[in-house]
Amino acid sequence: SQQGEEDPQALSIQEGENATMNCSYKTSINNLQWYRQNSGRGLVHLILIRSNEREKHSGRLRVTLDTSKKSSSLLITASRAADTASYFCATDAKSNYQLIWGAGTKLIIKP
Amino acid sequence: EAQVTQNPRYLITVTGKKLTVTCSQNMNHEYMSWYRQDPGLGLRQIYYSMNVEVTDKGDVPEGYKVSRKEKRNFPLILESPSPNQTSLYFCASSIGTGSSYEQYFGPGTRLTVT
């Protein structure tokens, strides 16, 4: 079963616009991570947010976490063509430590 | 350079012919795992290992075997591959278990079983 569910499944925007994707999960978590995957390649870690944090920034990335709604969002500001990729969230339940992944959001940045 | 390597990157094989996909990491990580990725299904964990000689099943272990004889290596073995094992496979490693630790992924192995 999937702990993280991303939405939307796909998102296409113009270069320079902001992109927002969401992740929902089912049980209480320890932390939540976001990863990027360029087509057919290995995933790359972007950011980790702890369950006691509400917001975190890294360059053009902003992640929020709402534990009451069991959801997180990833905002990419001023998008670039190089941001074209799939984005995944990963969480683990407080009761065990195995990461569970969502199906991902495919982001396309149009020049 | 810190990395996870996988070989081969691409493999086409026939049903029933045993194969091994190698995985090696140079970061002295305790935790290693194998995933398969299929369209629309995200990443599903096959097996994981928390240390040398310690392995355990993930969500989809049927048809796969692993071993962890050395800390750096974690090969994935398909004793008798079937077409439903056609997939993109990733090896990953991290310092520890769970969402507190960044996962480092290999480049992937695209396997086709005919």
XYZ file of N, CA and C in Angstrom:
675
model
N 0.853 -1.188 0.000
C 0.000 0.000 0.000
C 0.886 1.234 0.000
N 0.400 2.286 -0.604
C 1.198 3.487 -0.739
C 0.952 4.396 0.443
N 2.032 4.843 1.056
C 1.917 5.799 2.137
C 1.753 7.200 1.567
N 2.544 7.488 0.500
C 2.481 8.814 -0.098
C 1.736 8.774 -1.422
N 0.873 9.740 -1.620
C 0.148 9.847 -2.880
C 0.353 11.254 -3.397
N 0.964 11.381 -4.584
C 1.186 12.714 -5.128
C 0.028 13.147 -6.005
N -0.134 14.446 -6.047
C -1.099 14.985 -6.988
C -0.628 16.379 -7.372
N -0.755 16.815 -8.631
C -1.377 16.029 -9.688
C -0.443 14.928 -10.197
N -0.948 14.054 -11.031
C -0.108 13.029 -11.630
C 0.829 13.651 -12.650
N 0.346 14.700 -13.322
C 1.169 15.376 -14.319
C 0.856 16.856 -14.287
N 1.861 17.651 -14.594
C 1.733 19.108 -14.544
C 2.609 19.700 -15.628
N 2.020 20.565 -16.447
C 2.760 21.199 -17.523
C 2.622 22.710 -17.378
N 3.733 23.424 -17.256
C 3.684 24.875 -17.065
C 4.726 25.558 -17.939
N 4.623 26.854 -18.060
C 5.588 27.630 -18.820
C 6.817 27.914 -17.950
N 7.944 27.973 -18.612
C 9.180 28.340 -17.925
C 9.002 29.683 -17.219
N 9.482 29.749 -16.000
C 9.359 30.968 -15.217
C 8.193 30.936 -14.242
N 7.208 30.108 -14.503
C 6.079 29.981 -13.583
C 6.478 29.121 -12.384
N 5.626 29.181 -11.370
C 5.845 28.337 -10.189
C 5.093 27.019 -10.353
N 5.675 25.960 -9.818
C 5.052 24.639 -9.877
C 4.800 24.153 -8.460
N 3.589 23.687 -8.227
C 3.253 23.145 -6.908
C 2.739 21.727 -7.068
N 3.294 20.831 -6.288
C 2.784 19.462 -6.277
C 2.575 19.037 -4.828
N 1.648 18.125 -4.639
C 1.213 17.759 -3.306
C 1.409 16.280 -3.038
N 1.551 15.975 -1.767
C 1.718 14.601 -1.329
C 0.833 14.386 -0.111
N 0.020 13.358 -0.144
C -0.778 13.022 1.030
C -0.367 11.642 1.529
N -0.507 11.444 2.816
C -0.117 10.168 3.401
C -1.162 9.745 4.427
N -1.043 8.503 4.894
C -2.164 7.927 5.648
C -1.944 7.850 7.155
N -0.703 7.616 7.571
C -0.466 7.407 9.004
C 0.507 8.455 9.534
N 0.655 8.527 10.824
C 1.624 9.455 11.416
C 3.019 9.095 10.937
N 3.813 10.123 10.657
C 5.126 9.896 10.046
C 6.247 10.411 10.942
N 7.448 9.927 10.633
C 8.633 10.462 11.294
C 9.140 11.696 10.545
N 9.341 11.546 9.251
C 9.801 12.632 8.393
C 9.210 12.408 7.008
N 9.385 13.389 6.147
C 8.944 13.248 4.763
C 10.056 13.784 3.868
N 10.323 13.063 2.808
C 11.369 13.464 1.873
C 10.773 13.678 0.483
N 11.414 14.535 -0.271
C 11.091 14.718 -1.679
C 12.319 14.381 -2.517
N 12.050 13.711 -3.641
C 13.101 13.319 -4.570
C 12.709 13.743 -5.987
N 13.720 13.905 -6.813
C 13.520 14.193 -8.232
C 14.102 13.049 -9.050
N 13.420 12.717 -10.148
C 13.915 11.690 -11.056
C 13.845 12.223 -12.479
N 15.011 12.393 -13.079
C 15.047 12.700 -14.503
C 14.768 11.404 -15.263
N 14.227 11.534 -16.448
C 13.678 10.410 -17.180
C 14.551 9.166 -17.155
N 14.054 8.087 -16.542
C 14.733 6.806 -16.537
C 15.977 6.730 -15.684
N 16.269 7.785 -14.939
C 17.502 7.796 -14.131
C 17.198 7.570 -12.659
N 18.247 7.448 -11.866
C 18.083 7.266 -10.436
C 17.509 8.502 -9.767
N 16.839 8.282 -8.644
C 16.251 9.399 -7.913
C 17.333 10.165 -7.166
N 17.096 11.457 -7.040
C 18.024 12.337 -6.339
C 17.281 13.025 -5.208
N 17.854 12.974 -4.031
C 17.236 13.582 -2.859
C 17.208 15.099 -2.992
N 16.053 15.696 -2.685
C 15.912 17.147 -2.738
C 15.897 17.758 -1.344
N 15.018 17.257 -0.501
C 14.819 17.921 0.779
C 14.130 16.962 1.746
N 14.431 17.108 3.011
C 13.800 16.337 4.076
C 13.142 17.306 5.038
N 11.929 17.028 5.416
C 11.241 17.848 6.408
C 10.808 16.937 7.547
N 11.099 17.356 8.758
C 10.784 16.543 9.930
C 9.331 16.777 10.349
N 8.786 15.843 11.082
C 7.364 15.913 11.435
C 7.055 17.104 12.323
N 8.059 17.663 13.003
C 7.818 18.830 13.855
C 8.120 20.154 13.130
N 8.425 20.082 11.846
C 8.664 21.279 11.050
C 7.451 21.566 10.192
N 7.215 22.813 9.876
C 6.064 23.188 9.060
C 6.480 23.656 7.672
N 7.704 24.181 7.583
C 8.147 24.712 6.293
C 9.668 24.604 6.223
N 10.159 24.375 4.990
C 11.592 24.304 4.800
C 11.935 24.804 3.404
N 13.061 25.485 3.293
C 13.472 26.053 2.012
C 14.831 25.500 1.616
N 15.004 25.366 0.305
C 16.315 25.015 -0.234
C 16.396 25.600 -1.628
N 17.088 26.713 -1.766
C 17.176 27.382 -3.063
C 15.795 27.782 -3.556
N 15.414 27.284 -4.738
C 14.098 27.610 -5.295
C 12.999 26.653 -4.811
N 13.337 25.770 -3.910
C 12.365 24.812 -3.399
C 11.816 25.260 -2.053
N 10.504 25.077 -1.927
C 9.871 25.329 -0.632
C 8.953 24.148 -0.341
N 9.162 23.536 0.796
C 8.339 22.403 1.198
C 7.558 22.775 2.441
N 6.290 22.413 2.445
C 5.479 22.597 3.640
C 4.959 21.242 4.099
N 4.668 21.166 5.350
C 4.135 19.937 5.940
C 3.003 20.293 6.876
N 1.866 19.676 6.657
C 0.705 19.866 7.525
C 0.331 18.506 8.094
N 0.773 18.243 9.300
C 0.542 16.918 9.877
C -0.927 16.702 10.239
N -1.663 17.783 10.449
C -3.084 17.618 10.776
C -3.863 17.142 9.554
N -3.410 17.564 8.378
C -4.064 17.142 7.137
C -3.321 15.977 6.493
N -2.229 15.567 7.094
C -1.403 14.489 6.544
C -1.048 14.798 5.088
N -0.463 15.959 4.896
C -0.109 16.347 3.533
C 1.121 17.231 3.524
N 1.785 17.237 2.379
C 2.957 18.060 2.167
C 2.862 18.629 0.758
N 3.471 19.791 0.562
C 3.545 20.340 -0.784
C 4.973 20.736 -1.102
N 5.307 20.612 -2.362
C 6.606 21.041 -2.885
C 6.348 22.139 -3.895
N 6.924 23.288 -3.644
C 6.811 24.429 -4.556
C 8.165 24.679 -5.191
N 8.182 24.741 -6.503
C 9.395 25.122 -7.233
C 9.119 26.494 -7.830
N 9.870 27.479 -7.433
C 9.646 28.830 -7.942
C 10.495 29.097 -9.183
N 10.024 30.003 -10.009
C 10.751 30.420 -11.210
C 11.288 29.210 -11.975
N 10.389 28.358 -12.420
C 10.790 27.080 -13.012
C 11.676 27.270 -14.240
N 12.508 26.243 -14.441
C 13.425 26.219 -15.586
C 13.224 24.922 -16.357
N 13.671 24.903 -17.589
C 13.549 23.681 -18.391
C 14.191 22.489 -17.684
N 15.282 22.730 -16.973
C 15.994 21.656 -16.287
C 15.199 21.061 -15.128
N 14.110 21.716 -14.724
C 13.269 21.167 -13.658
C 12.332 20.087 -14.175
N 12.270 19.924 -15.503
C 11.452 18.857 -16.079
C 11.915 17.516 -15.543
N 11.022 16.829 -14.848
C 11.383 15.590 -14.163
C 10.128 15.056 -13.481
N 10.258 13.900 -12.857
C 9.205 13.394 -11.973
C 9.634 13.623 -10.535
N 8.662 13.948 -9.706
C 8.944 14.262 -8.304
C 8.170 13.299 -7.410
N 8.874 12.761 -6.441
C 8.299 11.753 -5.551
C 8.435 12.174 -4.101
N 7.412 11.851 -3.333
C 7.557 11.984 -1.891
C 7.740 10.593 -1.295
N 8.392 10.542 -0.166
C 8.624 9.284 0.528
C 8.488 9.522 2.023
N 7.791 8.630 2.671
C 7.607 8.735 4.112
C 7.804 7.366 4.741
N 7.909 7.354 6.052
C 7.808 6.092 6.771
C 6.868 6.303 7.945
N 6.173 5.280 8.320
C 5.253 5.373 9.443
C 6.048 5.381 10.742
N 5.495 6.011 11.763
C 6.187 6.052 13.057
C 6.445 4.649 13.587
N 5.622 3.692 13.184
C 5.713 2.348 13.749
C 6.814 1.502 13.108
N 7.216 1.853 11.893
C 8.328 1.126 11.276
C 9.141 2.108 10.455
N 10.238 1.655 9.921
C 11.169 2.590 9.291
C 11.389 2.326 7.813
N 10.465 1.588 7.198
C 10.628 1.339 5.763
C 9.981 2.474 4.971
N 10.737 3.022 4.043
C 10.218 4.101 3.207
C 9.153 3.572 2.257
N 8.118 4.354 2.118
C 7.074 4.040 1.145
C 6.921 5.244 0.238
N 6.790 4.970 -1.047
C 6.856 6.004 -2.067
C 5.512 6.196 -2.751
N 5.255 7.421 -3.121
C 4.115 7.697 -3.957
C 4.434 7.413 -5.412
N 3.420 7.554 -6.264
C 3.571 7.261 -7.686
C 4.205 8.414 -8.453
N 4.318 9.580 -7.833
C 5.049 10.681 -8.450
C 4.201 11.646 -9.234
N 4.726 12.857 -9.370
C 4.152 13.890 -10.242
C 5.137 14.144 -11.363
N 4.648 14.032 -12.595
C 5.499 14.313 -13.744
C 5.360 15.785 -14.098
N 6.450 16.515 -14.011
C 6.452 17.953 -14.270
C 7.140 18.231 -15.603
N 6.447 18.972 -16.456
C 7.028 19.377 -17.744
C 7.063 20.890 -17.772
N 8.246 21.431 -18.047
C 8.419 22.874 -18.150
C 8.569 23.222 -19.627
N 7.628 24.012 -20.126
C 7.655 24.389 -21.541
C 8.461 25.662 -21.731
N 9.367 25.656 -22.716
C 10.206 26.849 -22.920
C 9.413 28.024 -23.468
N 34.442 9.891 -5.639
C 33.059 10.390 -5.703
C 32.119 9.371 -5.066
N 31.262 9.877 -4.177
C 30.289 9.009 -3.513
C 29.263 8.546 -4.542
N 29.083 7.235 -4.637
C 28.118 6.778 -5.628
C 27.661 5.348 -5.367
N 26.541 5.040 -6.014
C 26.019 3.686 -6.068
C 26.083 3.260 -7.533
N 26.698 2.127 -7.779
C 26.813 1.648 -9.158
C 26.003 0.371 -9.320
N 25.447 0.228 -10.490
C 24.675 -0.960 -10.834
C 25.151 -1.469 -12.180
N 25.146 -2.770 -12.313
C 25.458 -3.376 -13.611
C 24.672 -4.668 -13.791
N 24.193 -4.930 -15.021
C 24.310 -4.035 -16.175
C 23.277 -2.916 -16.123
N 23.371 -1.967 -17.009
C 22.380 -0.892 -17.095
C 21.170 -1.330 -17.903
N 21.409 -2.163 -18.868
C 20.331 -2.677 -19.707
C 20.536 -4.178 -19.878
N 19.431 -4.905 -19.841
C 19.529 -6.360 -19.989
C 18.250 -6.887 -20.615
N 18.417 -7.633 -21.693
C 17.308 -8.346 -22.317
C 17.620 -9.819 -22.171
N 16.686 -10.566 -21.618
C 16.926 -11.976 -21.386
C 15.656 -12.764 -21.693
N 15.755 -14.060 -21.561
C 14.607 -14.928 -21.842
C 14.105 -15.553 -20.546
N 12.863 -15.940 -20.580
C 12.234 -16.560 -19.421
C 13.057 -17.738 -18.924
N 13.299 -17.748 -17.606
C 13.953 -18.884 -16.986
C 15.460 -18.829 -16.910
N 16.076 -17.882 -17.562
C 17.539 -17.817 -17.550
C 18.026 -16.955 -16.379
N 18.654 -17.603 -15.440
C 19.092 -16.935 -14.210
C 19.965 -15.718 -14.490
N 19.749 -14.653 -13.739
C 20.572 -13.469 -13.914
C 20.831 -12.792 -12.574
N 21.889 -12.025 -12.559
C 22.258 -11.261 -11.369
C 22.506 -9.820 -11.764
N 21.945 -8.912 -10.999
C 22.228 -7.491 -11.164
C 23.078 -7.067 -9.961
N 24.223 -6.518 -10.239
C 25.108 -6.146 -9.137
C 24.835 -4.724 -8.681
N 25.122 -4.479 -7.424
C 25.000 -3.151 -6.824
C 26.155 -2.965 -5.861
N 26.797 -1.819 -5.961
C 27.915 -1.539 -5.070
C 27.886 -0.079 -4.656
N 28.188 0.184 -3.382
C 28.256 1.570 -2.900
C 29.591 1.793 -2.202
N 30.097 3.019 -2.309
C 31.411 3.329 -1.748
C 31.322 4.311 -0.589
N 30.172 4.353 0.074
C 29.955 5.324 1.137
C 29.925 4.691 2.523
N 30.230 3.415 2.605
C 30.213 2.682 3.880
C 28.820 2.709 4.529
N 27.803 2.693 3.701
C 26.439 2.735 4.221
C 26.024 1.388 4.784
N 25.275 1.459 5.889
C 24.759 0.232 6.508
C 23.596 -0.338 5.713
N 22.731 0.537 5.246
C 21.437 0.139 4.697
C 21.465 0.152 3.179
N 21.003 -0.946 2.599
C 20.877 -1.020 1.147
C 19.545 -1.653 0.799
N 19.023 -1.301 -0.361
C 17.729 -1.849 -0.755
C 17.625 -1.910 -2.272
N 16.691 -2.728 -2.703
C 16.354 -2.846 -4.115
C 14.897 -2.450 -4.308
N 14.677 -1.697 -5.400
C 13.332 -1.291 -5.780
C 13.093 -1.676 -7.227
N 11.831 -1.843 -7.546
C 11.443 -1.884 -8.936
C 10.454 -0.741 -9.185
N 10.532 -0.206 -10.393
C 9.672 0.913 -10.749
C 8.906 0.559 -12.009
N 7.600 0.603 -11.897
C 6.723 0.325 -13.024
C 5.798 1.513 -13.219
N 5.428 1.798 -14.466
C 4.594 2.987 -14.744
C 3.346 3.039 -13.873
N 3.130 4.182 -13.249
C 1.936 4.379 -12.441
C 1.962 3.746 -11.067
N 3.032 3.002 -10.766
C 3.080 2.294 -9.474
C 4.150 2.842 -8.539
N 4.894 3.808 -8.983
C 5.933 4.345 -8.124
C 7.019 3.323 -7.856
N 7.722 3.517 -6.767
C 8.783 2.601 -6.375
C 8.250 1.580 -5.385
N 8.542 0.326 -5.640
C 8.151 -0.717 -4.707
C 9.412 -1.451 -4.261
N 9.521 -1.623 -2.965
C 10.728 -2.228 -2.409
C 10.683 -3.748 -2.549
N 11.788 -4.311 -3.005
C 11.870 -5.752 -3.207
C 12.483 -6.423 -1.976
N 13.673 -6.017 -1.645
C 14.399 -6.508 -0.475
C 15.214 -5.356 0.093
N 15.563 -5.506 1.365
C 16.468 -4.549 1.967
C 17.421 -5.263 2.913
N 18.476 -4.538 3.256
C 19.478 -5.110 4.145
C 19.950 -4.026 5.103
N 19.896 -4.323 6.384
C 20.310 -3.328 7.382
C 21.780 -3.473 7.762
N 22.386 -4.560 7.342
C 23.814 -4.731 7.589
C 24.263 -6.029 6.929
N 25.541 -6.313 7.017
C 26.077 -7.538 6.429
C 25.354 -8.744 7.026
N 24.966 -9.645 6.145
C 24.281 -10.887 6.505
C 22.875 -10.682 7.071
N 22.362 -9.461 7.003
C 20.997 -9.187 7.483
C 20.171 -8.672 6.315
N 19.250 -9.495 5.845
C 18.377 -9.075 4.751
C 16.933 -9.370 5.119
N 16.019 -8.650 4.493
C 14.608 -8.880 4.780
C 13.774 -8.514 3.577
N 12.576 -9.077 3.528
C 11.683 -8.867 2.393
C 11.061 -7.492 2.453
N 10.902 -6.918 1.270
C 10.137 -5.700 1.136
C 8.707 -6.019 0.747
N 8.140 -5.182 -0.099
C 6.738 -5.353 -0.473
C 6.513 -6.376 -1.582
N 7.509 -6.561 -2.455
C 7.330 -7.437 -3.613
C 8.530 -8.368 -3.786
N 8.771 -9.277 -2.842
C 9.985 -10.103 -2.890
C 9.897 -11.348 -3.769
N 8.668 -11.724 -4.188
C 8.507 -12.999 -4.889
C 9.297 -13.021 -6.191
N 10.079 -14.064 -6.371
C 10.847 -14.240 -7.594
C 12.242 -13.643 -7.533
N 12.606 -13.090 -6.398
C 13.919 -12.447 -6.236
C 14.664 -13.020 -5.035
N 15.978 -12.943 -5.118
C 16.842 -13.276 -3.982
C 17.912 -12.203 -3.866
N 18.430 -12.053 -2.665
C 19.529 -11.110 -2.449
C 20.526 -11.754 -1.500
N 21.691 -11.144 -1.435
C 22.669 -11.545 -0.428
C 23.466 -10.309 -0.024
N 24.009 -10.332 1.184
C 24.843 -9.204 1.646
C 26.033 -9.796 2.385
N 26.994 -10.214 1.612
C 28.184 -10.831 2.194
C 29.228 -9.781 2.564
N 29.197 -8.670 1.860
C 30.104 -7.563 2.155
C 29.263 -6.305 2.301
N 29.776 -5.345 3.056
C 28.993 -4.139 3.302
C 28.705 -3.377 2.025
N 29.617 -3.351 1.092
C 29.475 -2.496 -0.080
C 28.615 -3.102 -1.180
N 28.404 -4.406 -1.176
C 27.724 -5.061 -2.298
C 26.390 -5.670 -1.898
N 25.443 -5.568 -2.811
C 24.097 -6.088 -2.523
C 23.488 -6.543 -3.847
N 23.870 -7.694 -4.342
C 23.365 -8.162 -5.634
C 21.922 -8.648 -5.570
N 21.229 -8.460 -6.670
C 19.856 -8.934 -6.829
C 19.874 -10.101 -7.803
N 19.289 -11.203 -7.392
C 19.318 -12.423 -8.190
C 17.900 -12.802 -8.599
N 17.740 -13.054 -9.896
C 16.484 -13.589 -10.408
C 16.787 -14.997 -10.870
N 16.348 -15.967 -10.095
C 16.691 -17.371 -10.374
C 16.023 -17.857 -11.661
N 14.780 -17.484 -11.857
C 14.041 -17.915 -13.042
C 13.139 -16.755 -13.496
N 13.737 -15.802 -14.206
C 12.976 -14.596 -14.571
C 11.733 -14.917 -15.392
N 10.715 -14.096 -15.179
C 9.484 -14.216 -15.955
C 9.151 -12.849 -16.536
N 8.311 -12.805 -17.572
C 7.990 -11.518 -18.219
C 7.439 -10.466 -17.251
N 6.756 -10.878 -16.174
C 6.219 -9.874 -15.247
C 7.315 -9.234 -14.379
N 8.547 -9.657 -14.561
C 9.670 -9.013 -13.887
C 10.370 -7.991 -14.796
N 9.811 -7.815 -15.966
C 10.277 -6.724 -16.826
C 9.996 -5.412 -16.113
N 11.030 -4.639 -15.871
C 10.866 -3.436 -15.054
C 12.170 -2.651 -15.043
N 12.107 -1.500 -14.389
C 13.297 -0.685 -14.136
C 13.668 -0.889 -12.667
N 14.890 -1.321 -12.430
C 15.327 -1.673 -11.088
C 16.344 -0.664 -10.571
N 16.170 -0.313 -9.308
C 17.102 0.607 -8.658
C 17.626 0.019 -7.366
N 18.913 0.190 -7.174
C 19.548 -0.094 -5.903
C 19.730 1.234 -5.183
N 19.590 1.225 -3.872
C 19.766 2.447 -3.095
C 20.499 2.124 -1.808
N 21.167 3.117 -1.273
C 21.842 2.929 0.016
C 21.673 4.181 0.864
N 21.804 4.003 2.167
C 21.745 5.132 3.088
C 22.486 4.767 4.363
N 22.776 5.795 5.156
C 23.512 5.567 6.398
C 22.704 4.684 7.338
N 21.401 4.956 7.398
C 20.550 4.209 8.303
C 19.201 3.948 7.686
N 18.305 3.433 8.499
C 16.977 3.024 8.033
C 15.964 4.136 8.243
N 15.082 4.297 7.263
C 13.937 5.173 7.470
C 14.080 6.549 6.883
N 13.088 7.364 7.172
C 12.973 8.662 6.505
C 13.899 9.727 7.077
N 14.679 9.400 8.087
C 15.648 10.373 8.603
C 16.892 10.458 7.742
N 17.043 9.541 6.837
C 18.286 9.434 6.070
C 18.033 9.548 4.583
N 18.886 10.306 3.939
C 18.830 10.455 2.493
C 19.204 9.144 1.820
N 18.399 8.778 0.824
C 18.700 7.592 0.018
C 19.549 8.009 -1.179
N 20.578 7.221 -1.451
C 21.404 7.429 -2.637
C 21.069 6.308 -3.618
N 20.695 6.695 -4.818
C 20.236 5.726 -5.805
C 21.291 5.458 -6.870
N 21.305 4.221 -7.335
C 22.080 3.886 -8.513
C 21.383 4.394 -9.763
N 22.024 4.227 -10.925
C 21.477 4.766 -12.167
C 20.343 3.946 -12.751
N 20.108 2.757 -12.216
C 19.008 1.936 -12.702
C 19.460 0.852 -13.669
N 18.700 -0.236 -13.673
C 18.901 -1.338 -14.622
C 17.570 -1.623 -15.276
N 17.540 -1.460 -16.589
C 16.292 -1.728 -17.315
C 16.333 -3.169 -17.801
N 15.439 -3.962 -17.242
C 15.397 -5.385 -17.544
C 14.175 -5.720 -18.380
N 14.399 -6.448 -19.446
C 13.311 -6.966 -20.278
C 13.425 -8.476 -20.307
N 12.338 -9.147 -19.937
C 12.299 -10.608 -19.965
C 11.290 -11.035 -21.032
N 11.752 -11.775 -22.021
C 10.862 -12.174 -23.120
C 10.450 -13.635 -22.992
